[in-house]
mmCIF file of C-alpha atoms in Angstrom:
data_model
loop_
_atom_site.group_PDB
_atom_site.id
_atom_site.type_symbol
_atom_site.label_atom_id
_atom_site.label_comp_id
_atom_site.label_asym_id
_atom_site.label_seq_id
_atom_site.Cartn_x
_atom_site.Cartn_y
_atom_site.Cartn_z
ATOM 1 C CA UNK Q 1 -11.697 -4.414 -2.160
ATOM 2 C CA UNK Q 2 -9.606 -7.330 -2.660
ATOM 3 C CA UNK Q 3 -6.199 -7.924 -0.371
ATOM 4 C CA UNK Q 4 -3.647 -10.298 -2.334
ATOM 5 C CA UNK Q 5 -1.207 -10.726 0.522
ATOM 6 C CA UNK Q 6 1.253 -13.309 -1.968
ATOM 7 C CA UNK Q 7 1.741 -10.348 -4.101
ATOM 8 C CA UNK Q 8 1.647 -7.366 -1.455
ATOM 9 C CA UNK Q 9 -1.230 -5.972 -3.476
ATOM 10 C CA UNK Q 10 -4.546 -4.265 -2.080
ATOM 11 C CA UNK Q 11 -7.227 -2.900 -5.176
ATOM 12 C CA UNK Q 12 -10.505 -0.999 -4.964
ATOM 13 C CA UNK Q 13 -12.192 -0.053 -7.994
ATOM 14 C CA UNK Q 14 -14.175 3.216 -7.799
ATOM 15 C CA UNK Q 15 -17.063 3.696 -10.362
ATOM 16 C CA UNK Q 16 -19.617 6.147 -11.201
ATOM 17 C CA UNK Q 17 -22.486 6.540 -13.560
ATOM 18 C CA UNK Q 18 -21.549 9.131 -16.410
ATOM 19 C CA UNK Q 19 -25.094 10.842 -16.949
ATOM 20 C CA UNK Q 20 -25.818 12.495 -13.293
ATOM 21 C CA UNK Q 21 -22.673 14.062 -13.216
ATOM 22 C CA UNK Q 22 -22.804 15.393 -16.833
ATOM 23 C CA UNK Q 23 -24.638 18.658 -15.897
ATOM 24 C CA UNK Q 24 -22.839 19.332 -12.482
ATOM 25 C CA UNK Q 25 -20.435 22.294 -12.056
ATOM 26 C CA UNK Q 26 -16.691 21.191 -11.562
ATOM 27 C CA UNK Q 27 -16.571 22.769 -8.121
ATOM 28 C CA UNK Q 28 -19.502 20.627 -6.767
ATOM 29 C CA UNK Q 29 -18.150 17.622 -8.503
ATOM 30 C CA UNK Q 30 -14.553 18.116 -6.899
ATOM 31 C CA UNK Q 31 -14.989 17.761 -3.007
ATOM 32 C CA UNK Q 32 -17.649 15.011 -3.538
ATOM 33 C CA UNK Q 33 -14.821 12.219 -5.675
ATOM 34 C CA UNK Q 34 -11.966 13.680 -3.007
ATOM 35 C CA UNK Q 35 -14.766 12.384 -0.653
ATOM 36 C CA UNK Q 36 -15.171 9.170 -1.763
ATOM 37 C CA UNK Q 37 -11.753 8.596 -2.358
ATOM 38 C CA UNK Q 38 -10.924 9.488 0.986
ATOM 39 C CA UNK Q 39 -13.635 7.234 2.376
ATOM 40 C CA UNK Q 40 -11.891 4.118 -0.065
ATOM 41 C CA UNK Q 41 -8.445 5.314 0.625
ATOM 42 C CA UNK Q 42 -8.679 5.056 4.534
ATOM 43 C CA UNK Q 43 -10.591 1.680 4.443
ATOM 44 C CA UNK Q 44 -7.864 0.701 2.158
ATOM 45 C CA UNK Q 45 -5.142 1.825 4.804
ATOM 46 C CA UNK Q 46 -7.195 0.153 7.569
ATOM 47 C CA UNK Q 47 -7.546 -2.883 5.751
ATOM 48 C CA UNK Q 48 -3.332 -3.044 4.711
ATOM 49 C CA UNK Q 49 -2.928 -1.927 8.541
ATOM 50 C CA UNK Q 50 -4.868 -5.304 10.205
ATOM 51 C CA UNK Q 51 -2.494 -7.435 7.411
ATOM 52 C CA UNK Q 52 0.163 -6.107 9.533
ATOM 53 C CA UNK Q 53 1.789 -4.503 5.938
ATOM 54 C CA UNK Q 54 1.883 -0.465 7.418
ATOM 55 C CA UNK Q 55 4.466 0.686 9.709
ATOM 56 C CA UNK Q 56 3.207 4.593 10.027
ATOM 57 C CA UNK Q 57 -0.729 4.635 9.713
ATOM 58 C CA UNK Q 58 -1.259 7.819 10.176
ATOM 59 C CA UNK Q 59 1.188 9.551 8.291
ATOM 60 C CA UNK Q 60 0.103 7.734 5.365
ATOM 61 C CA UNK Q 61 -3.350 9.054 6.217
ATOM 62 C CA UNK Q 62 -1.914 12.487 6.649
ATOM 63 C CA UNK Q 63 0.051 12.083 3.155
ATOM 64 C CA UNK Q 64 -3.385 10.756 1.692
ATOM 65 C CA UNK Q 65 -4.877 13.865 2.857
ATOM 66 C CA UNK Q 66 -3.001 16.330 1.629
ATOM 67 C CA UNK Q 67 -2.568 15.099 -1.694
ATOM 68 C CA UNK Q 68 -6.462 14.816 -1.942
ATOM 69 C CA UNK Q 69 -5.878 18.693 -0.907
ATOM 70 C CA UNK Q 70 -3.936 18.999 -3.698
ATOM 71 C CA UNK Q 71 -6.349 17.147 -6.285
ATOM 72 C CA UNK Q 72 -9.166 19.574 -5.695
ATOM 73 C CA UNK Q 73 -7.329 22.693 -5.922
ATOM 74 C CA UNK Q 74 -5.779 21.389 -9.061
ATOM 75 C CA UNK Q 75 -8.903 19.773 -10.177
ATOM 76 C CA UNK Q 76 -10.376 23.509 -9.767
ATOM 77 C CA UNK Q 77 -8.130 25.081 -11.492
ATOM 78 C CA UNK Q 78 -6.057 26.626 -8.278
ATOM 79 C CA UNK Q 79 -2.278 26.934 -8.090
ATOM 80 C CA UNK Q 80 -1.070 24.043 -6.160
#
């Protein structure tokens, strides 16, 4: 995770090796990259939140969450 605070700009690069997930059904591979972006997401929010650059916290992590909500049932074919 890297924090440039000239440019108001927080990244975090996510990445997974291709072959174990080649054979896994889509709804086992759904919940566990919501998961893990919900685990970068909120250390990203935590991390903007100490730079003093987030006024509401926790809607943002309520916002995160739902669209994360949304991602898997789209993801798994449901109607969003």
């Amino acid at each position: 995770m890297k924090l440039f605070l000239k440019r108001h700009l927080l990244t975090m690069d996510m990445v997974y090796a291709c072959q174990p997930w080649k054979t896994i059904d889509r709804n086992a591979l759904a919940p566990v990259v919501s998961a893990d972006m919900a685990t970068c997401i909120d250390m990203m929010i935590e991390r903007a939140r100490r730079a003093g650059e987030l006024l509401q916290p926790d809607q943002l992590r309520m916002d995160v969450a739902n669209a994360l909500a949304d991602f898997e049932r789209h993801f798994l074919g449901e109607a969003v």
